[in-house]
Coordinates of C-alpha atoms and ligand atoms in Angstrom, one line a residue:
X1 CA -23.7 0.1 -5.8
X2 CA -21.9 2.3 -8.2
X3 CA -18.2 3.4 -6.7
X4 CA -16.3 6.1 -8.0
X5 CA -12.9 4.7 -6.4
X6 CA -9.6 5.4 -8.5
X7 CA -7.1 2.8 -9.0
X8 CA -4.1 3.1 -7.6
X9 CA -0.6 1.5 -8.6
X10 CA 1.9 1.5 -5.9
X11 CA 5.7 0.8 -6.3
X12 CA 7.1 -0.2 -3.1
X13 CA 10.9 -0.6 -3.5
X14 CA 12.0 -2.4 -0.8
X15 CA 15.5 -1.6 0.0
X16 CA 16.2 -1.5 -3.4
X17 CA 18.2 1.5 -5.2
X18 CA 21.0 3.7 -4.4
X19 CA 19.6 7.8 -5.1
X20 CA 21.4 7.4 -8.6
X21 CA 19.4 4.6 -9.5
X22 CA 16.2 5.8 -7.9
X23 CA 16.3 9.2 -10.0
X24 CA 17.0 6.9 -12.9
X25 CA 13.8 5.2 -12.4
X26 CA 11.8 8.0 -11.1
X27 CA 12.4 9.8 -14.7
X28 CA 11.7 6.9 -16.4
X29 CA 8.1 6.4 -14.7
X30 CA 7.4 10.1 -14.6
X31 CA 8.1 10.2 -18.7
X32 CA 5.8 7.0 -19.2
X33 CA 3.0 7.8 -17.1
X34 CA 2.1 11.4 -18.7
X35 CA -0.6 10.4 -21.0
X36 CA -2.1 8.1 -18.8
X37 CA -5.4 9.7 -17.1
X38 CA -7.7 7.7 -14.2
X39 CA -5.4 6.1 -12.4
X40 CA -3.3 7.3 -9.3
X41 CA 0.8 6.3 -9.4
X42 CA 2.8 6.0 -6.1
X43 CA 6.6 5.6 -6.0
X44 CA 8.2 4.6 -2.2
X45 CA 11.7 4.8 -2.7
X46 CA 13.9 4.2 0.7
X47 CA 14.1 6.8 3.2
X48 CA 17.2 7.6 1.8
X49 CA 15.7 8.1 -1.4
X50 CA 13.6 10.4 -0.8
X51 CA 14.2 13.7 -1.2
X52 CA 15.9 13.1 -5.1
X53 CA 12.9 11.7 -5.5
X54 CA 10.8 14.4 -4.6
X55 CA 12.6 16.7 -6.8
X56 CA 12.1 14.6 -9.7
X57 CA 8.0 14.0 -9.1
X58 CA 7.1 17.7 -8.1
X59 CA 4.8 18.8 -10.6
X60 CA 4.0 15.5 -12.2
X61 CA 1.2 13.5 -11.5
X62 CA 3.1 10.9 -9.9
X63 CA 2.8 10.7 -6.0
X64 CA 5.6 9.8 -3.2
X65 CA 5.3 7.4 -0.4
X66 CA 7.8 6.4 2.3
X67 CA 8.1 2.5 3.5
X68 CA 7.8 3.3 7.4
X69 CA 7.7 5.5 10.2
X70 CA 7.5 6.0 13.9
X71 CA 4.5 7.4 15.5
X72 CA 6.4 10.4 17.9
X73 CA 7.2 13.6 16.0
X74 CA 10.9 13.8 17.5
X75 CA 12.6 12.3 20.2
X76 CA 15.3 9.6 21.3
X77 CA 14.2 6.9 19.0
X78 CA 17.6 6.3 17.4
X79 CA 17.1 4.8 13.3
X80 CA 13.6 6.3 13.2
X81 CA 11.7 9.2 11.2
X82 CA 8.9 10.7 12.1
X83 CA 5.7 12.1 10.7
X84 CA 6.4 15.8 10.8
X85 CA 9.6 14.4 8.6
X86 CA 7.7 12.8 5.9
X87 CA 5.4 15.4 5.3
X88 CA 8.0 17.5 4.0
X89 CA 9.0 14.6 1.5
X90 CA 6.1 12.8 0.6
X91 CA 2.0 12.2 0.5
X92 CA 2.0 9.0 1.6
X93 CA 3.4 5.9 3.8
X94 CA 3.3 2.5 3.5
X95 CA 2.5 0.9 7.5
X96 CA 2.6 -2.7 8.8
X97 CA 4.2 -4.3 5.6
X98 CA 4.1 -8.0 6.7
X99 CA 7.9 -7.8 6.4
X100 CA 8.1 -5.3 8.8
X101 CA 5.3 -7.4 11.0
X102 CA 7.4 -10.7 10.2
X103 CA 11.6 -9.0 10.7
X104 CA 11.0 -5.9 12.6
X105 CA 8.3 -7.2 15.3
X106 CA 5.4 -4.8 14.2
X107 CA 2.6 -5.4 16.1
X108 CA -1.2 -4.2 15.2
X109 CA -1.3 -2.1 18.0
X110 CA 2.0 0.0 16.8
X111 CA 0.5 0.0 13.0
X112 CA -2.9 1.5 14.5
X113 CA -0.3 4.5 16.7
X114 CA 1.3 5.1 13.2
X115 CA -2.2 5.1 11.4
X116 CA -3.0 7.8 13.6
X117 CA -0.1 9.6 13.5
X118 CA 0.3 9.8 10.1
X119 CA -3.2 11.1 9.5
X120 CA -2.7 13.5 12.3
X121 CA 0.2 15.2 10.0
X122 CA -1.7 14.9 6.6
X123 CA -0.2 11.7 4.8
X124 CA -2.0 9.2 3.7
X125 CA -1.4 5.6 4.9
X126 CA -0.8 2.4 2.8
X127 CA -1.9 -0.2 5.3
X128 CA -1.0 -3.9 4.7
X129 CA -2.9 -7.2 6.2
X130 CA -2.7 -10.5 4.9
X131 CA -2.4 -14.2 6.3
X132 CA 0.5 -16.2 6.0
X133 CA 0.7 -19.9 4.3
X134 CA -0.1 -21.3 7.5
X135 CA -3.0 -19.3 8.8
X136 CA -4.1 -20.0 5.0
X137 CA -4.1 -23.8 4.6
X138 CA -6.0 -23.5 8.0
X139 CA -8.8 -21.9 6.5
X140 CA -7.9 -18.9 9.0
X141 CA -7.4 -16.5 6.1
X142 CA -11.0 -14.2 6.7
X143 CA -11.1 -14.2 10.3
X144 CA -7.2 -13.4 10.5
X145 CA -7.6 -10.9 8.1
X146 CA -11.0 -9.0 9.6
X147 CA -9.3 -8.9 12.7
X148 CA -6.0 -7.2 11.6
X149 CA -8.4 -4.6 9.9
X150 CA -10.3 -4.2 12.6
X151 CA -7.4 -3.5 14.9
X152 CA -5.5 -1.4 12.2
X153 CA -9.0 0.7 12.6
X154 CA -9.5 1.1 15.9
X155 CA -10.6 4.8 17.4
X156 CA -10.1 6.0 13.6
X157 CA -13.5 8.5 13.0
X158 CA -15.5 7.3 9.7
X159 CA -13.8 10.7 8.0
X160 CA -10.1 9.6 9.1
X161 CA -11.4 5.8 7.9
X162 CA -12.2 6.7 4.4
X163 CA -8.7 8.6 3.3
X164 CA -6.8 5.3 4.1
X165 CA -6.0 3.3 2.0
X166 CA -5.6 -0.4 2.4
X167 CA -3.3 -3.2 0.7
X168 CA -4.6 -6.8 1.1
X169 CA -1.3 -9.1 0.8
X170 CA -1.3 -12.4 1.7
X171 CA 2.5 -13.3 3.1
X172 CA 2.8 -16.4 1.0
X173 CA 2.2 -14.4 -2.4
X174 CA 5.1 -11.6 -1.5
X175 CA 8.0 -11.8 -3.8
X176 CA 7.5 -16.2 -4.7
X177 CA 5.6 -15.7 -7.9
X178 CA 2.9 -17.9 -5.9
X179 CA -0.4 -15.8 -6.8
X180 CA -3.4 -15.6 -4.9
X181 CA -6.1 -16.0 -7.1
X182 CA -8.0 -13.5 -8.4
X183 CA -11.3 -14.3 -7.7
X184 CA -10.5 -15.5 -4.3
X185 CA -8.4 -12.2 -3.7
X186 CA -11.2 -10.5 -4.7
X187 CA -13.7 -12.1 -2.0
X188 CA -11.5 -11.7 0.7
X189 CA -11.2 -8.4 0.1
X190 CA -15.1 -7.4 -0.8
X191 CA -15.9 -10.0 2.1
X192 CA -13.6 -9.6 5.2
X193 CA -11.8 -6.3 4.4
X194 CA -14.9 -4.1 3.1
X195 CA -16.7 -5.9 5.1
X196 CA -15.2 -5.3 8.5
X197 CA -15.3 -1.7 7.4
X198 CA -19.2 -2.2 6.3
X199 CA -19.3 -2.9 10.1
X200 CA -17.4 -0.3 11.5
X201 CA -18.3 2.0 9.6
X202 CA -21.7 1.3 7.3
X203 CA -21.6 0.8 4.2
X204 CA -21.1 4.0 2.1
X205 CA -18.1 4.7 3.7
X206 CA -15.9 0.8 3.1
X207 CA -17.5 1.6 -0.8
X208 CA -15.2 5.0 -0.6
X209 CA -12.3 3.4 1.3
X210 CA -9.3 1.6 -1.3
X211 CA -8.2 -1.6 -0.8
X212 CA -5.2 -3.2 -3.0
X213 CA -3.8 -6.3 -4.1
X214 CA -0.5 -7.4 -3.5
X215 CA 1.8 -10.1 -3.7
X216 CA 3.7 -11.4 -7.1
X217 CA 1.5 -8.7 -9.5
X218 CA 3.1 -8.8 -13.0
X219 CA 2.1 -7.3 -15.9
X220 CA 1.0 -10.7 -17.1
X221 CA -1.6 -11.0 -13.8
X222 CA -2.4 -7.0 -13.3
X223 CA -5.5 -6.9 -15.5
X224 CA -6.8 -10.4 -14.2
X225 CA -6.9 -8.9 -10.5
X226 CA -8.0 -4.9 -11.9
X227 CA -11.1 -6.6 -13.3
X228 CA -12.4 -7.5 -9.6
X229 CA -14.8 -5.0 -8.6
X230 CA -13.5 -4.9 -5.0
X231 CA -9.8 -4.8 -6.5
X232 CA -8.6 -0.8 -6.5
X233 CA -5.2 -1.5 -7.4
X234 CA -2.0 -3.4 -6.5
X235 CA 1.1 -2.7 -4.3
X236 CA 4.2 -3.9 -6.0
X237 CA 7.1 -5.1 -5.2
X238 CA 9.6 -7.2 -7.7
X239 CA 7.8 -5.5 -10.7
X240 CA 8.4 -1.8 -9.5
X241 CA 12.1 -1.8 -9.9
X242 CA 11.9 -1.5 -13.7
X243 CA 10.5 1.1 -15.6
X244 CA 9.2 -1.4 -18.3
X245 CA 7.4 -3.7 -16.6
X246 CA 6.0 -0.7 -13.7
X247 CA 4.3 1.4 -16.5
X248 CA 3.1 -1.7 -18.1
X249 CA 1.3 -2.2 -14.2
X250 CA 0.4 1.6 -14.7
X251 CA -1.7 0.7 -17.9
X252 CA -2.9 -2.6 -16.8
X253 CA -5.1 -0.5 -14.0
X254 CA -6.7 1.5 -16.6
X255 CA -9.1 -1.3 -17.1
X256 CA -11.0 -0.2 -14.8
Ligands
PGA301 P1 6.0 -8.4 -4.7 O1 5.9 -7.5 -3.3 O2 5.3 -7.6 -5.7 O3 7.5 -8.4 -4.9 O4 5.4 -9.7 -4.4 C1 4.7 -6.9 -2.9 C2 4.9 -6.2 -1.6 O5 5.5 -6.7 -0.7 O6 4.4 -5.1 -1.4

């Protein structure tokens, strides 16, 4: 089947950069990216990054993302934002990072309130799922993985389904230089991502939906994983702090 899904390059900063060094590096990736056509660029600075950032990407082609949120609009949830707060910042958010599963005690049910949530207020959700080392050496890696999807999923209308965007990253490849392999990253994905959603929701619609890599993508690796047809992009980490190396991550998806 022929898919007309654009790549998408997400840099996911982590808590990483003060707002003086995140409109640093905003400029710099807004500069580089100009010429570069087909391919959609995400930055997700901190919370408290935000709103520089915004001022700096307005008008370019590059997109904004935040790292987390709560599902309620407002209320007494002290150290949380909210939807209806994003959506005055940014496009997009980032849910159920495995480091927020793994520190912060996300659960699957929570990430599949904030899936809601945030499509309920217009952005667009990054959704991580990936096995750790364990569930991996255990050959539990496709079954974990369907699962999480299908939870992440659940109640979500075919329409709401395809405008999410999912990132497969498996726990042990985050920030350890340890890389999944491409071709094995790629069948996960097609098979037990794609195809949870093939089952959900038929098959047209997991051929619209994106899913990423992530986990340890350089650009020495990003072409080897962009040249798997079920690959869509990558959400990075380590490699999105610098301008250099995130532009070269940029142009690395334009094989596609
Ligand atoms: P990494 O992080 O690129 O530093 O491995 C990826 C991620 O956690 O999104």
């Amino acid at each position: 089947m022929v898919t007309m899904r654009t790549p998408i390059i997400a840099g996911n900063w982590k808590m990483h950069k003060t707002v003086a060094e995140a409109i640093q590096l905003a400029h710099a990736v807004c500069e580089g990216v100009v010429n570069m056509e087909g391919v959609d660029v995400v930055l997700c600075p901190p919370f408290t990054a935000l709103s520089a950032v915004k001022n700096i990407v307005e008008g370019t082609k590059v997109g904004l993302g935040a790292q987390n949120m709560y599902w309620e609009e407002q209320g007494a949830f002290t150290g949380e934002v909210s939807p209806l707060m994003l959506v005055e910042l940014c496009g997009y958010v980032i849910l159920g990072h495995s480091e927020r599963r793994q520190y912060f005690g996300e659960t699957d049910e929570g990430v599949n309130k904030k899936i809601k949530a945030a499509q309920s207020h217009g952005l667009t959700p990054i959704v991580c799922v990936g096995e750790n080392l364990a569930q991996n050496e255990a050959g539990e890696t496709a079954e974990f993985v369907g699962g999480q999807v299908k939870a992440a999923f659940a109640g979500l209308s075919a329409e709401d389904a395809v405008k999410v965007i999912v990132a497969y990253e498996p726990i042990w490849a985050i920030g350890t230089g340890r890389n999944a392999d491409p071709t094995t990253a790629n069948s996960i994905i097609g098979l037990s991502i794609r195809g949870m959603l093939a089952d959900l929701y038929g098959e047209d619609s997991a051929q619209q939906i994106r899913v990423q890599y992530g986990g340890s993508v350089k650009p020495e690796n990003v072409e080897s994983y962009m040249s798997q047809p079920d690959i869509d992009g990558a959400l990075v980490g380590g490699a999105s702090l610098k301008p250099d190396s995130f532009l070269a991550l940029v142009k690395g998806a334009l094989v596609k």
